[in-house]
Amino acid sequence: MAAPAADKVDLLHSQADPQWQTRHEQLLREQHERSQRRLGELVQSNSTLPITISSIQVLGATNTRTSFLRTIFDPLVSKTNDQFYTLREALAAVGQEVNRLGRFDIYHQPISTFIDRPDPTNSTSTPTDLDVFVSVKEKSRVVASSGTWAGSNDGSVYFNVLLRNLFGGAESLNANAAFGTRTRSAYSANFDTPVLSNPDLRWELGGLQSSTNKSWASHEEILRGGFTRFKYLSPISGHRHEFGYTGMWRQITGLAEKASPAVRADAGDSFKSSFTHNWTNDQRNNPILPTSGYLVKTAAEIAGVGPLAGDVAFAKLEAETQSSIPVPIPFIEKDLGISLTTSIRGGVLYPLSFGRSPNVTHSRINDRFFLGGPTDVRGFRHCGLGPHDGQDAVGGDVYAAGGASLLIPFPRVGKESPLRLQAFINGGRLLALKDTRRHKDWQSGESMGADSVRQNVQDTIAELANGLPSMSAGFGVIYALPVARFELNFSLPLVIRQFEDARKGLTLGVGISFL
């Protein structure tokens, strides 16, 4: 029987009533929770039930190759040709492969999974068979973005185009262009693909061209070249390994009128051919604003040795460790979000000889380390530490730096806020190799025997501990975004060496890695 008109109007009013909507949503939540509990009880009571997976179908993957998906899911089906799963084992195995599928970053999350019995009229099915259905929604295959970026003494505008799932196997092509005050122009493109349908093993091939104004050393550097990398992430330990090769043509040009002799000696073209290896173990709870955990990473590079050719030869090693711990307040059990972060970095550049030549040539300014600025040793201008020739920072071959920062959440804001007050102290030393035969710095273009180089490297490393490092202390404000960290600090230099460029006062630092 149809409801009277007055009753229909009352029903419409009741559905629009906020209290009725709240009760209705609560009923739906309770019904969903009961369904989930019932499903859990069914799985628990049948967890040892022997089953076989007869098929796995991925729904919604219209732009993904069938062969790519089969590499992931076929082992689950073929395994049941020889042995049974229990229901618990089957659910765990399917969940593991669905998680693997999600890590390719070509589908929206979450990815849904359904299990059903096969059609009973199918003569090939058995009572233990289960069909698995994986429902996905593909992300957009073309993503374009643009924006502006303001960093430490640099501002730029950038454009980016990403082609995702290019050939149906989670491949991507990423093209970038940027124009700014320091990086005058930069173009790059890289192709990335998983190896053996494994999201944790990837191969990358790319090229770049850039022009950067290095005002701290009175020149402009132009880079043109290519690179290839194999990247591996351990799904258990979280360790990241990256093995690569780089071929890069470098040009030091656009010298300022007052460019120093050291910079002029390295002006012109050079070609670097090198193998690299980077290792990272990041166990911090937040890489931008950590409050607990630790980071350990190394970067190694060898150039110009044997078949690598090029016209620079060296071995280079850098290492960094960072640790963050929460700081408890006596007599207060609640975690207030106060933390202490300590960092140590160091590096060595060891010049090598070409081919069978017994002599070693000094490193070039393109390859040396630079230190100082708002993202490493605060209280000094960008590249303000270490060897200088006149007004130009010329870099060094050995360095060590360290710092400690106490981070305190803003009052009345809470520890979940990205805002922090900071008090810090940091310092470091950057040294060039010495020509001990003449008791002076080893000049560019000069050669030295391999034995002398080895002794000079050892002596320079020992010199790091001779006296206090260049140091500064200060306080400031931190604002952390998901992609970068902003710091506004007041710095006071405490120890300054001759020719180093310190800076007292306010500085703005923008980056993802801070000392």
PDB file of N, CA and C in Angstrom, residues 10 41 61 68 97 157 180 201 205 221 225 256 354 474 499 514:
ATOM      1  N   ASP A  10       6.719  13.792   5.831  1.00  0.00           N
ATOM      2  CA  ASP A  10       7.360  13.589   7.120  1.00  0.00           C
ATOM      3  C   ASP A  10       8.644  12.780   6.963  1.00  0.00           C
ATOM      4  N   GLU A  41      35.821 -13.835  11.992  1.00  0.00           N
ATOM      5  CA  GLU A  41      35.482 -15.110  12.638  1.00  0.00           C
ATOM      6  C   GLU A  41      35.460 -16.245  11.639  1.00  0.00           C
ATOM      7  N   ALA A  61      42.718  -2.645 -14.764  1.00  0.00           N
ATOM      8  CA  ALA A  61      44.088  -2.356 -15.232  1.00  0.00           C
ATOM      9  C   ALA A  61      44.114  -2.320 -16.755  1.00  0.00           C
ATOM     10  N   PHE A  68      53.033  -8.309 -17.614  1.00  0.00           N
ATOM     11  CA  PHE A  68      53.555  -7.673 -16.401  1.00  0.00           C
ATOM     12  C   PHE A  68      52.815  -8.182 -15.167  1.00  0.00           C
ATOM     13  N   GLU A  97      51.372  -9.899  -2.486  1.00  0.00           N
ATOM     14  CA  GLU A  97      51.535  -9.517  -3.893  1.00  0.00           C
ATOM     15  C   GLU A  97      50.723  -8.268  -4.237  1.00  0.00           C
ATOM     16  N   VAL A 157      61.852  29.143 -11.192  1.00  0.00           N
ATOM     17  CA  VAL A 157      60.565  28.671 -11.662  1.00  0.00           C
ATOM     18  C   VAL A 157      60.810  27.354 -12.386  1.00  0.00           C
ATOM     19  N   GLY A 180      66.391  30.034 -12.943  1.00  0.00           N
ATOM     20  CA  GLY A 180      66.468  30.745 -11.688  1.00  0.00           C
ATOM     21  C   GLY A 180      67.605  31.741 -11.629  1.00  0.00           C
ATOM     22  N   LEU A 201      63.555  -3.061  -7.269  1.00  0.00           N
ATOM     23  CA  LEU A 201      64.731  -3.128  -8.130  1.00  0.00           C
ATOM     24  C   LEU A 201      64.413  -2.366  -9.407  1.00  0.00           C
ATOM     25  N   LEU A 205      67.742   5.636 -16.627  1.00  0.00           N
ATOM     26  CA  LEU A 205      68.621   6.173 -17.664  1.00  0.00           C
ATOM     27  C   LEU A 205      68.209   7.617 -17.905  1.00  0.00           C
ATOM     28  N   GLU A 221      79.357  27.428 -14.247  1.00  0.00           N
ATOM     29  CA  GLU A 221      79.652  26.045 -14.640  1.00  0.00           C
ATOM     30  C   GLU A 221      78.530  25.512 -15.522  1.00  0.00           C
ATOM     31  N   GLY A 225      75.600  15.931 -19.989  1.00  0.00           N
ATOM     32  CA  GLY A 225      75.995  14.535 -19.886  1.00  0.00           C
ATOM     33  C   GLY A 225      74.827  13.608 -19.628  1.00  0.00           C
ATOM     34  N   ALA A 256      84.499  35.970 -13.642  1.00  0.00           N
ATOM     35  CA  ALA A 256      84.368  37.366 -13.246  1.00  0.00           C
ATOM     36  C   ALA A 256      85.690  38.098 -13.456  1.00  0.00           C
ATOM     37  N   PHE A 354      96.639   8.797 -13.961  1.00  0.00           N
ATOM     38  CA  PHE A 354      96.061   8.286 -15.197  1.00  0.00           C
ATOM     39  C   PHE A 354      96.928   7.156 -15.749  1.00  0.00           C
ATOM     40  N   GLY A 474      73.399  29.452  17.686  1.00  0.00           N
ATOM     41  CA  GLY A 474      72.281  30.355  17.458  1.00  0.00           C
ATOM     42  C   GLY A 474      70.954  29.718  17.783  1.00  0.00           C
ATOM     43  N   PHE A 499      90.578  34.148   6.318  1.00  0.00           N
ATOM     44  CA  PHE A 499      90.004  34.127   4.982  1.00  0.00           C
ATOM     45  C   PHE A 499      88.607  33.504   4.929  1.00  0.00           C
ATOM     46  N   PHE A 514      69.662  18.828   6.606  1.00  0.00           N
ATOM     47  CA  PHE A 514      70.329  19.846   7.413  1.00  0.00           C
ATOM     48  C   PHE A 514      71.304  19.177   8.369  1.00  0.00           C
TER      49      PHE A 514
END
